[in-house]
Coordinates of C-alpha atoms and ligand atoms in Angstrom, one line a residue:
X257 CA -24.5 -40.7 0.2
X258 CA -26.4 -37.9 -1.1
X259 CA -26.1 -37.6 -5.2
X260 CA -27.4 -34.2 -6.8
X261 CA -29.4 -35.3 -9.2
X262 CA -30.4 -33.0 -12.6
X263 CA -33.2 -31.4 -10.3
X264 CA -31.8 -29.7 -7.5
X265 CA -33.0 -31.9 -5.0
X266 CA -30.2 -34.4 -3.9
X267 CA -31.5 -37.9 -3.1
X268 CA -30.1 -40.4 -1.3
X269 CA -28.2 -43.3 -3.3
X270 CA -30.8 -46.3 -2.1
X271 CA -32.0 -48.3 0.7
X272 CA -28.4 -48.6 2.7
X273 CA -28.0 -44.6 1.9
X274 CA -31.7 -43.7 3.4
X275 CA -30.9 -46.1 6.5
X276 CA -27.4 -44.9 6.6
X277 CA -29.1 -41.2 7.0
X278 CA -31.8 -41.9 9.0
X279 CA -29.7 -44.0 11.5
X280 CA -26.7 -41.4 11.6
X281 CA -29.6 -38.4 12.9
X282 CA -31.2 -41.2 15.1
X283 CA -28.4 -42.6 17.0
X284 CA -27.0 -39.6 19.0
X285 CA -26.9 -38.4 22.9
X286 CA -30.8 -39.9 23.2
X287 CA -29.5 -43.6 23.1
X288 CA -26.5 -43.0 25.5
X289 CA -27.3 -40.5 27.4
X290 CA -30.8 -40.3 27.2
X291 CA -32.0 -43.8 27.1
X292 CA -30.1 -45.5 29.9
X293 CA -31.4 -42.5 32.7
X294 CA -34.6 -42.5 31.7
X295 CA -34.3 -46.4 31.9
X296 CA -32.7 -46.2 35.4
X297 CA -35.4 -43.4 36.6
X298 CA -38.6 -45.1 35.5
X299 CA -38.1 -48.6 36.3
X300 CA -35.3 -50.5 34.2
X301 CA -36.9 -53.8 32.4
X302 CA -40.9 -52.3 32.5
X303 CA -39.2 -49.0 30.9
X304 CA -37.5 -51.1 28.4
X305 CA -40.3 -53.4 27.3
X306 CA -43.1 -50.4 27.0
X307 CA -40.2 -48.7 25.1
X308 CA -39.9 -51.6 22.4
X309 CA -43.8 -52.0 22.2
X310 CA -44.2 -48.1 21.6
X311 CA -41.5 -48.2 19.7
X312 CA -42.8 -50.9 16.9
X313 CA -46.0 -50.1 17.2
X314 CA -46.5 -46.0 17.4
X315 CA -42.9 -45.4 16.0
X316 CA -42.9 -47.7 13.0
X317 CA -46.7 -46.2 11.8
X318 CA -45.6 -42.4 12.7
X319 CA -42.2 -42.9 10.7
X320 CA -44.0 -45.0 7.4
X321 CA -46.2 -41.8 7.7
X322 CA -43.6 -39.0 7.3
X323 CA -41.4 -41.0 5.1
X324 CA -44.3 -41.4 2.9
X325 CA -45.4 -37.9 3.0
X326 CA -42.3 -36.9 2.4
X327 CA -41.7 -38.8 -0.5
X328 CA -44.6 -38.1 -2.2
X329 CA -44.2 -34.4 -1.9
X330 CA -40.7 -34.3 -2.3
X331 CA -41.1 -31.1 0.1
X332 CA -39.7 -30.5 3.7
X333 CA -42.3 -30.0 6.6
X334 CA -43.9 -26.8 5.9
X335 CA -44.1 -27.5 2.4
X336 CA -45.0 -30.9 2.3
X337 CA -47.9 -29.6 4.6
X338 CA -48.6 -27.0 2.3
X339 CA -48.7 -28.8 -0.9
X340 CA -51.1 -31.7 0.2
X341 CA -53.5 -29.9 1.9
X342 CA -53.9 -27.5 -1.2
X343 CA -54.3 -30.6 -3.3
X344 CA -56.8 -31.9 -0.8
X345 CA -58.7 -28.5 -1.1
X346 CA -58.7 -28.5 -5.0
X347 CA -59.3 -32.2 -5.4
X348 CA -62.6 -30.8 -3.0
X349 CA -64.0 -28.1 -5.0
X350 CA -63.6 -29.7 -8.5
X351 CA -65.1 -32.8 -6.7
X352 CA -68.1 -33.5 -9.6
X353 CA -71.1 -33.5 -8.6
X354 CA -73.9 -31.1 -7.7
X355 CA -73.3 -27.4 -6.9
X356 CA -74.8 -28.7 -3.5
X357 CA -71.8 -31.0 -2.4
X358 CA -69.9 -28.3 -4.2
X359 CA -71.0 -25.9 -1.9
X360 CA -70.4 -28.1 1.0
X361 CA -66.4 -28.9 0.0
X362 CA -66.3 -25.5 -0.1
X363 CA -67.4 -25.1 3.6
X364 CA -65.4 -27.8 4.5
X365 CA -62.3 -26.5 2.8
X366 CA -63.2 -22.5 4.7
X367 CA -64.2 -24.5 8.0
X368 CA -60.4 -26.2 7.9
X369 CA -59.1 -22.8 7.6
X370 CA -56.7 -21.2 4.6
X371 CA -53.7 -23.0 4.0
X372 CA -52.1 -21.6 7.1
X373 CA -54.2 -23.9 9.2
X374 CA -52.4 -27.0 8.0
X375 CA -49.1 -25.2 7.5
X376 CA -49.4 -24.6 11.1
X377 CA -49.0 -28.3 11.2
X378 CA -45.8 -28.1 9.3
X379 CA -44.6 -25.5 11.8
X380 CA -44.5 -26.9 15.0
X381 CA -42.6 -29.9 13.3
X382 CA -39.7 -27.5 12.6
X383 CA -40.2 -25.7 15.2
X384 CA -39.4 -28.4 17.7
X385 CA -35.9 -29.1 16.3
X386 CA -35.1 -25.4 17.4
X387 CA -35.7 -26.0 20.9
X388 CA -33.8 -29.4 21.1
X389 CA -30.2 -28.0 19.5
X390 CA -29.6 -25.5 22.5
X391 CA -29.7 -27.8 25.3
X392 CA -28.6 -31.0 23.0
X393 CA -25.5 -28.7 22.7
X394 CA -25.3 -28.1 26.3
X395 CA -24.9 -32.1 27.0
X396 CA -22.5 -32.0 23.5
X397 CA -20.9 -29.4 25.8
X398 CA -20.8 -31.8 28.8
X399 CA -19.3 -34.4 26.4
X400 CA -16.3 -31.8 25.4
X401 CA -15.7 -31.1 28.9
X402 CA -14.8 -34.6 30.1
X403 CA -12.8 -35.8 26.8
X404 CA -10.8 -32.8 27.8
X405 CA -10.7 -33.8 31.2
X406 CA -9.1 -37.4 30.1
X407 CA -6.9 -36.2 27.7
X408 CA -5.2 -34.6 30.5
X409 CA -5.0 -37.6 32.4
X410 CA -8.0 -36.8 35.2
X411 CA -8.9 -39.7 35.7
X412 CA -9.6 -40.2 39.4
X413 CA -10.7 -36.4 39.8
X414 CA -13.4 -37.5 37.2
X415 CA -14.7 -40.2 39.2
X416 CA -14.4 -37.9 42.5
X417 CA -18.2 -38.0 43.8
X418 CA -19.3 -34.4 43.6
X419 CA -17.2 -34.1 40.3
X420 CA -20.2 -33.4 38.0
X421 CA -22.1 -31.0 39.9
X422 CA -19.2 -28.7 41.2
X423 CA -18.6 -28.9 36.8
X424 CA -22.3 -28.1 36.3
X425 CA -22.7 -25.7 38.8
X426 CA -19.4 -23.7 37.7
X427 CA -21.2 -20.7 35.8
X428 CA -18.1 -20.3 33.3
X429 CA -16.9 -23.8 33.2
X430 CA -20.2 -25.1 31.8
X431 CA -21.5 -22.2 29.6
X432 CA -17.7 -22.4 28.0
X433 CA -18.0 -25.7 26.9
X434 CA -21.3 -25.6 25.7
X435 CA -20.2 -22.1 23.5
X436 CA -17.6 -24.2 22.7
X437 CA -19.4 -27.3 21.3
X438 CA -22.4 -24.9 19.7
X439 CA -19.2 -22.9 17.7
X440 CA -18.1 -26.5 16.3
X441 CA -21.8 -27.3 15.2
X442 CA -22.4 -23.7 13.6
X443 CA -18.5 -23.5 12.0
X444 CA -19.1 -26.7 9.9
X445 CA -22.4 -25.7 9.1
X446 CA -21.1 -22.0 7.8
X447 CA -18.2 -23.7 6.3
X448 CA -20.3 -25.8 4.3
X449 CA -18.1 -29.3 5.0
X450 CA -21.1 -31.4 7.0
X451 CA -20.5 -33.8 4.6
X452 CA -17.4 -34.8 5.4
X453 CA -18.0 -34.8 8.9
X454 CA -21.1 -37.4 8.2
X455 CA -18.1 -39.5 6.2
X456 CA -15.7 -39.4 9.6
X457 CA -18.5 -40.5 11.5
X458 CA -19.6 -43.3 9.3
X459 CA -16.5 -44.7 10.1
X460 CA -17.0 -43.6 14.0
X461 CA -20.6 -45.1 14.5
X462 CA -18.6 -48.8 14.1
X463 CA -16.0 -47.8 16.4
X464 CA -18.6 -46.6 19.2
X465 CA -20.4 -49.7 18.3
X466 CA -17.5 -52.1 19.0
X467 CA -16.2 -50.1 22.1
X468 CA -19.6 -49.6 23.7
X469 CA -20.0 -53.6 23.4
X470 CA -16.9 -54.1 25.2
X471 CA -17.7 -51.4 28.2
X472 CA -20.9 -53.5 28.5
X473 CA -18.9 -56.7 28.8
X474 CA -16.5 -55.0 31.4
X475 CA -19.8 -53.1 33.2
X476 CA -21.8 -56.2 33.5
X477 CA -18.9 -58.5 35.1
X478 CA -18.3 -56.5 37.9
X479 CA -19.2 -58.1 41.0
X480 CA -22.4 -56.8 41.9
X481 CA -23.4 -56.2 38.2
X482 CA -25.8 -58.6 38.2
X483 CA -28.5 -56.9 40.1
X484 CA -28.2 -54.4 37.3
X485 CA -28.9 -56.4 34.8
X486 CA -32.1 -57.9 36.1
X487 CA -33.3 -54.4 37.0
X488 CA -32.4 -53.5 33.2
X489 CA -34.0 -56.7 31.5
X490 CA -36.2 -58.4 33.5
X491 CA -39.5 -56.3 33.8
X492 CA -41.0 -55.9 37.1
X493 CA -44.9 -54.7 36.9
X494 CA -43.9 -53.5 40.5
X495 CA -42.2 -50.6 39.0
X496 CA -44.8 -49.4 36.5
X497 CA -46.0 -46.3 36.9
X498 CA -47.8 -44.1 34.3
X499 CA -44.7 -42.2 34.3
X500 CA -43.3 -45.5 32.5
X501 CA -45.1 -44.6 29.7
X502 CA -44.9 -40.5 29.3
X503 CA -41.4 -41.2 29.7
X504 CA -41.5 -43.7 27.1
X505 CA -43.4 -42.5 24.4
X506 CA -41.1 -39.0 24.8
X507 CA -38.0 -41.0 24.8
X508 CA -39.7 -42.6 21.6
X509 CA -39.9 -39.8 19.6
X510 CA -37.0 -38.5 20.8
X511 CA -34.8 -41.1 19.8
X512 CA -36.2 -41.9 16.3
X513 CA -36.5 -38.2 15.4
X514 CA -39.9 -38.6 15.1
X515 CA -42.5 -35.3 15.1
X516 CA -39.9 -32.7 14.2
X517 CA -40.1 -33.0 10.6
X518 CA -36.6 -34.8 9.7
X519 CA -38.3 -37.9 8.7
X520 CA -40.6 -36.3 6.1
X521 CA -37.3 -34.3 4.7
X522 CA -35.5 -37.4 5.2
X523 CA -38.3 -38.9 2.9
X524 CA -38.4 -36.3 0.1
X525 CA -34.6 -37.4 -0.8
X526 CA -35.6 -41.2 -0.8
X527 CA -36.1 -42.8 -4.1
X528 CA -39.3 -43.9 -5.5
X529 CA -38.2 -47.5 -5.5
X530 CA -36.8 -47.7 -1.9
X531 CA -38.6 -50.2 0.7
X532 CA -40.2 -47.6 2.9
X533 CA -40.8 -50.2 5.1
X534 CA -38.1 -52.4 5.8
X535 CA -35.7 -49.2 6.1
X536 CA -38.3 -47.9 9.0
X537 CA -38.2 -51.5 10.3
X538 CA -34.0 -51.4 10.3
X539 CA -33.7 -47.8 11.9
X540 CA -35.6 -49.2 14.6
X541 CA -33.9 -52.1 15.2
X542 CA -30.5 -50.2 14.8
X543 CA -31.2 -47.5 17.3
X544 CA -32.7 -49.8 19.8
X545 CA -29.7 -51.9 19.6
X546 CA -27.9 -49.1 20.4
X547 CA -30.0 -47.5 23.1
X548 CA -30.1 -51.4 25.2
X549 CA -26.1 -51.5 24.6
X550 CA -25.9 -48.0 26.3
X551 CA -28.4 -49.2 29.3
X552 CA -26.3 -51.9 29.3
X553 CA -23.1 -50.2 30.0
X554 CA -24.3 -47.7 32.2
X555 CA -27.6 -49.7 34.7
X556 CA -25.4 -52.4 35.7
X557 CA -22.5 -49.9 36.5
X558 CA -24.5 -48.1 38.8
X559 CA -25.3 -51.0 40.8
X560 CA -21.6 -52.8 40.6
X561 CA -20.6 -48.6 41.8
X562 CA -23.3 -47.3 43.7
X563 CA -25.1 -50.3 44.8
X564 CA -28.4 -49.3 42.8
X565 CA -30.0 -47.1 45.1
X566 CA -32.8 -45.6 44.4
X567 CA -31.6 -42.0 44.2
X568 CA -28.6 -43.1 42.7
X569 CA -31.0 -44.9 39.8
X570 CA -33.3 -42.0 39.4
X571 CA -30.2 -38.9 39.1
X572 CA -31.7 -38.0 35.8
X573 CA -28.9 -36.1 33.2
X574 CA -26.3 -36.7 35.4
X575 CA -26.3 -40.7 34.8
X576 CA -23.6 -41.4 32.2
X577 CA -21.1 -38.5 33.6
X578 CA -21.3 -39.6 37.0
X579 CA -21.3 -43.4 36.2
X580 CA -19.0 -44.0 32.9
X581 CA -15.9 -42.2 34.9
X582 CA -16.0 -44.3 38.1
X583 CA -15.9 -47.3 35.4
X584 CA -13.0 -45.8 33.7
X585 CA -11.1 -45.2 37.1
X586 CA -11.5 -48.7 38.3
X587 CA -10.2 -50.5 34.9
X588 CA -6.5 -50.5 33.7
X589 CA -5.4 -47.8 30.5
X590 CA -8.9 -46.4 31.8
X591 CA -7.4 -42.9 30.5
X592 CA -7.5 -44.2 27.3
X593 CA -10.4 -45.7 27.1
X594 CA -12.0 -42.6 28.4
X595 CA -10.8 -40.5 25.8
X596 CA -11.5 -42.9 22.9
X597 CA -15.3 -43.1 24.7
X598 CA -15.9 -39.3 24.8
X599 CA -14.5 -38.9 21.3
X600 CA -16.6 -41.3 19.8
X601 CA -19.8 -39.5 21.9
X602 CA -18.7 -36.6 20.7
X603 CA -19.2 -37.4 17.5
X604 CA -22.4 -39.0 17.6
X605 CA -23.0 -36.1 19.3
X606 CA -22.2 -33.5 16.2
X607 CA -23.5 -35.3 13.7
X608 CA -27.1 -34.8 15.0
X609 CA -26.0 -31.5 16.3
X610 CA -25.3 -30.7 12.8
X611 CA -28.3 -32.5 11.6
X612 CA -30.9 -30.3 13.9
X613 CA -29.3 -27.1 13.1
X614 CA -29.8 -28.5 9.0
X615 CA -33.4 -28.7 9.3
X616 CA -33.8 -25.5 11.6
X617 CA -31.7 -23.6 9.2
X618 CA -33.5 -25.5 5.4
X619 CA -36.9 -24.3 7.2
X620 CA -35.8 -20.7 7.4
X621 CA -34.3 -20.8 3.8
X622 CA -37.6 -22.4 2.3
X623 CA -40.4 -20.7 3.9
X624 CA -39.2 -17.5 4.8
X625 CA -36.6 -17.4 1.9
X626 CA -33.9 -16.3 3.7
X627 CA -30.4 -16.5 2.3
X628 CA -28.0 -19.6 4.1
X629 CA -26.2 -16.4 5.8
X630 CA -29.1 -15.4 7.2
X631 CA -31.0 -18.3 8.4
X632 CA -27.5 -20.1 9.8
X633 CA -27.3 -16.9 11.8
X634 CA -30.8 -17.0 13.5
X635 CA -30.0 -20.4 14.0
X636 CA -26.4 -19.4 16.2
X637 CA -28.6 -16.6 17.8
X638 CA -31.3 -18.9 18.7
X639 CA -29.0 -21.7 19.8
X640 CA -27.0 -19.0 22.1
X641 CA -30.1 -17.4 23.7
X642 CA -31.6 -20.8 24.6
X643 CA -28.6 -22.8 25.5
X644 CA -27.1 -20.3 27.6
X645 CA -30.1 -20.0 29.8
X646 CA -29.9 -23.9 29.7
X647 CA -26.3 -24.0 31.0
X648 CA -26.4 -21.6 33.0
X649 CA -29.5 -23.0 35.3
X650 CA -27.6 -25.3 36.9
X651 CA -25.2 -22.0 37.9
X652 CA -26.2 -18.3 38.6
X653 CA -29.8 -19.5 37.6
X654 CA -30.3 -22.0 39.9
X655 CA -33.6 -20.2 41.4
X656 CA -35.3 -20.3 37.9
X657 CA -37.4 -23.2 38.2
X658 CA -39.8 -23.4 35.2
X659 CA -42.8 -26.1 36.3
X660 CA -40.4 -26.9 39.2
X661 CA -37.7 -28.6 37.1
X662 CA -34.2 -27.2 35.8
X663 CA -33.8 -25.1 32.9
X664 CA -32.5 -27.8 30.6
X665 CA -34.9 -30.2 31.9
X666 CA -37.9 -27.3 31.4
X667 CA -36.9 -27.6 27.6
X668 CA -36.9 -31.1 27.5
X669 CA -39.8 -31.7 28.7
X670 CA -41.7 -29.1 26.8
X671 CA -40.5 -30.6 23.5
X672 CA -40.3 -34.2 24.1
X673 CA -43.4 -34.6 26.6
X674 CA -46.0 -31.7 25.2
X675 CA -44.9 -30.5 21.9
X676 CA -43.7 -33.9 19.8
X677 CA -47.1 -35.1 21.1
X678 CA -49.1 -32.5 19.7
X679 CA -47.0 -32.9 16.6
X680 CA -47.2 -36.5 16.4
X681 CA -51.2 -36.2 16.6
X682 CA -51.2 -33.4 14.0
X683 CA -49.1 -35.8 11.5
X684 CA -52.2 -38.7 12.4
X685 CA -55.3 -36.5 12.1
X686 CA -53.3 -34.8 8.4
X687 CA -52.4 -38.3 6.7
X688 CA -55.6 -39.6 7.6
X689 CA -58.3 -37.2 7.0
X690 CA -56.2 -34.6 4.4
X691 CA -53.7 -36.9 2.5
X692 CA -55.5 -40.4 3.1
X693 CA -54.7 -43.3 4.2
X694 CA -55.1 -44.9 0.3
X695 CA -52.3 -42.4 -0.9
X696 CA -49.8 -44.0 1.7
X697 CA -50.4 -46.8 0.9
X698 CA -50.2 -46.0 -2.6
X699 CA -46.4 -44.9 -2.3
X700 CA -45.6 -47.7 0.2
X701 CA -46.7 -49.6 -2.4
X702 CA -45.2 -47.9 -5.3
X703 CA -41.7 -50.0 -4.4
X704 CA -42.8 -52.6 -2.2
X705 CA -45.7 -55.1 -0.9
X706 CA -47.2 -53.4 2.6
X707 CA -46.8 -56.1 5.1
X708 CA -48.5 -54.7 8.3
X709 CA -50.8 -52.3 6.6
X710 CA -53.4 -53.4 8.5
X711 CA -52.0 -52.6 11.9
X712 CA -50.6 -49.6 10.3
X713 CA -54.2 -48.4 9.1
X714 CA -55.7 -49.3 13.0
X715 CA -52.7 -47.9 14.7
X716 CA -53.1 -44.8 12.5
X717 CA -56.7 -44.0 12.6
X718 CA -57.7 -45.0 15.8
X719 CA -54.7 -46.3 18.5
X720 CA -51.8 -43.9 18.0
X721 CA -54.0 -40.3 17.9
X722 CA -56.4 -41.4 21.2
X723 CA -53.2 -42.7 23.0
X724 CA -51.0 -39.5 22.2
X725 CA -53.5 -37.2 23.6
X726 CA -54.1 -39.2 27.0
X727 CA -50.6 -39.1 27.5
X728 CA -50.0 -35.4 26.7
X729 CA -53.3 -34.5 28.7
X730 CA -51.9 -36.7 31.5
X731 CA -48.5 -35.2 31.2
X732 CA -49.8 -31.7 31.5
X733 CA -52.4 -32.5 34.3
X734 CA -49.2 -33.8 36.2
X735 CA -47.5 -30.5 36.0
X736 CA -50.4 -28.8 36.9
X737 CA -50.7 -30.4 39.7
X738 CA -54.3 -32.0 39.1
X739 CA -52.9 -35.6 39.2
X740 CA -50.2 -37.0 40.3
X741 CA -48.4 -39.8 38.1
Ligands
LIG127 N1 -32.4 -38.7 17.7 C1 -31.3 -38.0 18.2 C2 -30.7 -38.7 19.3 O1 -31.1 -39.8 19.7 C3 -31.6 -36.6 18.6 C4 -32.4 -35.9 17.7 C5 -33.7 -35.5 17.9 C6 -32.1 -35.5 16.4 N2 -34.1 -34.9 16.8 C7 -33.2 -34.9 15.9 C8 -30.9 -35.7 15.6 C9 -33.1 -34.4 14.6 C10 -30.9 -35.2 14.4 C11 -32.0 -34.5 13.8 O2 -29.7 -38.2 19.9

């Protein structure tokens, strides 16, 4: 996938390598787990449609952006960062002309701050990533726990109501697994062999493809399925809620890795004459498909099970553990198909495991020079500290409320709903005003024709930056208290 080239920068070996890459840190625990409860919660077909819309609007413009940047740099996040906005800054003072607009780049470039102020911008991108891999682990963790649980035949125990949150709730039982599935993601980084986990799971991604495709065929002919798939497809204005969109736009970025810097890294190994794009255009589609597959497993099971409810809808985390095991009791060889269904989560699972602790540990090694030892360390103690408080909030720290919600939840919300925001505004206001919206074009156009560069440029300038920040204003307001959403 990745050939070393006679620079030391590896690149990817063309467009099917890039999409293979992009799609493998894309599809993970945010299109099965994530997407479906969110899906469920905030109003099944309304939640899907705003998804799609933000999806090809705000997450095809934010992901030409980073790729671009990160092509043209050739730099990770903080680098990438770095290097244009010193380029901006030079290209400023040696601007010709008098001593007057001299003076005034030279204001400019003081009033925007040294190069930290932009490199700040590179920050919280890699930053975020550090604050997803603990709890993403926790739910890897989850994962573990019930392909253990099916290997050893549970099957009705499983599906025993109660099941998930006596599991949950167990302060060892939970905060095992999740050391457990951390251990896995940190040993194959330290060992060096991430690459031939990617190659395992290029053969698993089909395989999850194929069986989730039949457990939405089983899920959606069970009688009383079919209210579940209205809910999931059909949208109902009646169930709109502004929520619809926060939870949207977070799920958004979650899903596509967008605002945490793996796009622009992602983009720096991408050749000069790949179609930026139609490979943006395919990730989407791919990990839509993936994410509507895994709503369509999981919605219309929770109405054929649990008559679609609304507090059995909006259960949050829980969803796909609660749900997928009352499937597998009810169908026959349903041992078997559990198993081979946690497996092939589980690995989804540790290949963007693997990918987040990548970038958290390249950023360390780059900007702070740290050696692989050191950084893949940080990353372990980091992953530990965080996760375990994440695990362990639904046990002995069941009081610790953070903004009223659960540990794990406390984390997710603070990256996906406030910080990718931020982020995703910083990458807007940088590649318009600091590297231009020309120069994108430019290296769009460097391998291919630009087909929606006008929406691009309007989405970029104006829609995507204004919308970003009413939703992260609203979303903190909400949490405040101020409003209510
Ligand atoms: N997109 C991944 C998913 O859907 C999760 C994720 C977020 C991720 N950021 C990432 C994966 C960075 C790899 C790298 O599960």
């Amino acid at each position: 996938m990745m050939e070393k080239t006679g620079s030391k920068r590896g690149v990817f070996s063309g467009h099917l390598g890039y999409i293979l890459a992009t799609a493998g840190s894309a599809v993970g625990l945010g299109n099965i787990w994530r997407f479906p409860y969110l899906a469920a919660k905030y109003g099944g077909g309304i939640f899907l449609l705003t998804y799609l819309v933000l999806a090809l609007f705000f997450g095809y413009t934010l992901m030409v952006s980073e790729t671009a940047i990160g092509r043209m740099t050739g730099k990770s996040p903080v680098g990438a960062f770095r290097a244009l906005s010193m380029a901006r800054r030079t290209a400023d003072l040696t601007a010709k002309g008098s001593a007057k607009a001299t003076a005034k780049a030279t204001a400019k470039a003081t009033a925007k701050g040294s190069k930290n102020g932009w490199q700040a911008g590179g920050w919280i991108n890699a930053i975020i990533p550090m604050l997803i891999l603990p709890y993403y682990s926790v739910i890897g963790g989850w994962v573990a726990k019930y392909l253990f649980e099916y290997i050893l035949g549970h099957v009705s125990e499983a599906a025993e109501d109660g099941y998930f949150t006596s599991f949950i709730s167990s302060p060892l039982g939970a905060w095992g697994w999740f050391m457990i599935f951390a251990l896995m993601t940190v040993l194959v980084i330290a060992l060096g062999v991430e690459n031939g986990v990617e190659r395992v799971s290029r053969i698993m991604m089909p395989g999850l493809v194929v069986l989730a495709v039949v457990m939405a065929v089983y899920s959606m002919t069970r009688p009383g399925a079919a209210a579940g798939i209205r809910y999931f497809l059909v949208p109902d204005l009646s169930h709109f809620s502004w929520m619809t969109v926060v939870a949207a736009l977070g799920q958004m970025f979650y899903s596509l890795s967008i605002a945490m810097g793996i796009l622009i890294t992602y983009g720096s190994y991408m050749k000069k004459d790949v179609n930026i794009e139609n490979s943006v255009h395919h990730v989407i589609f791919f990990d839509s498909g993936i994410a509507i597959l895994s709503g369509l497993m999981i919605i219309p099971a929770v109405f054929a099970f649990s008559g679609g409810k609304p507090d059995a809808l909006a259960q949050g985390p829980s969803l796909m553990f609660v749900t997928m095991p009352k499937i597998f009791e009810s169908m026959s060889g349903g041992r078997f198909v559990g198993i081979l269904f946690f497996v092939l989560v589980l690995f989804a699972a540790l290949t963007s495991a693997i990918s987040l602790a990548e970038t958290c540990a390249s950023t360390f090694e780059d900007e702070l020079k740290w050696s692989r030892k050191k950084a893949t360390t940080v990353v372990a103690l980091i992953v530990a500290v965080l996760g375990s408080l994440s695990s362990l909030g639904f046990g002995p720290l069941f009081g610790v409320t953070p903004l009223g919600m659960s540990i794990l939840d406390f984390f997710d919300f603070l990256t996906n709903s406030l910080m990718m925001p931020v982020a995703a505004f910083v990458i807007c206001i940088f590649a318009v005003y600091v590297v231009g919206v020309r120069k994108i074009s430019e290296e769009v156009h460097l391998s291919s024709r630009f087909r929606f560069e006008g929406m691009y440029r309007i989405c970029l300038k104006y829609i995507a930056p204004f919308f970003v920040m009413v939703i992260l204003l609203s979303s903190i307001a909400n949490v405040l208290g101020i409003i209510t959403i």
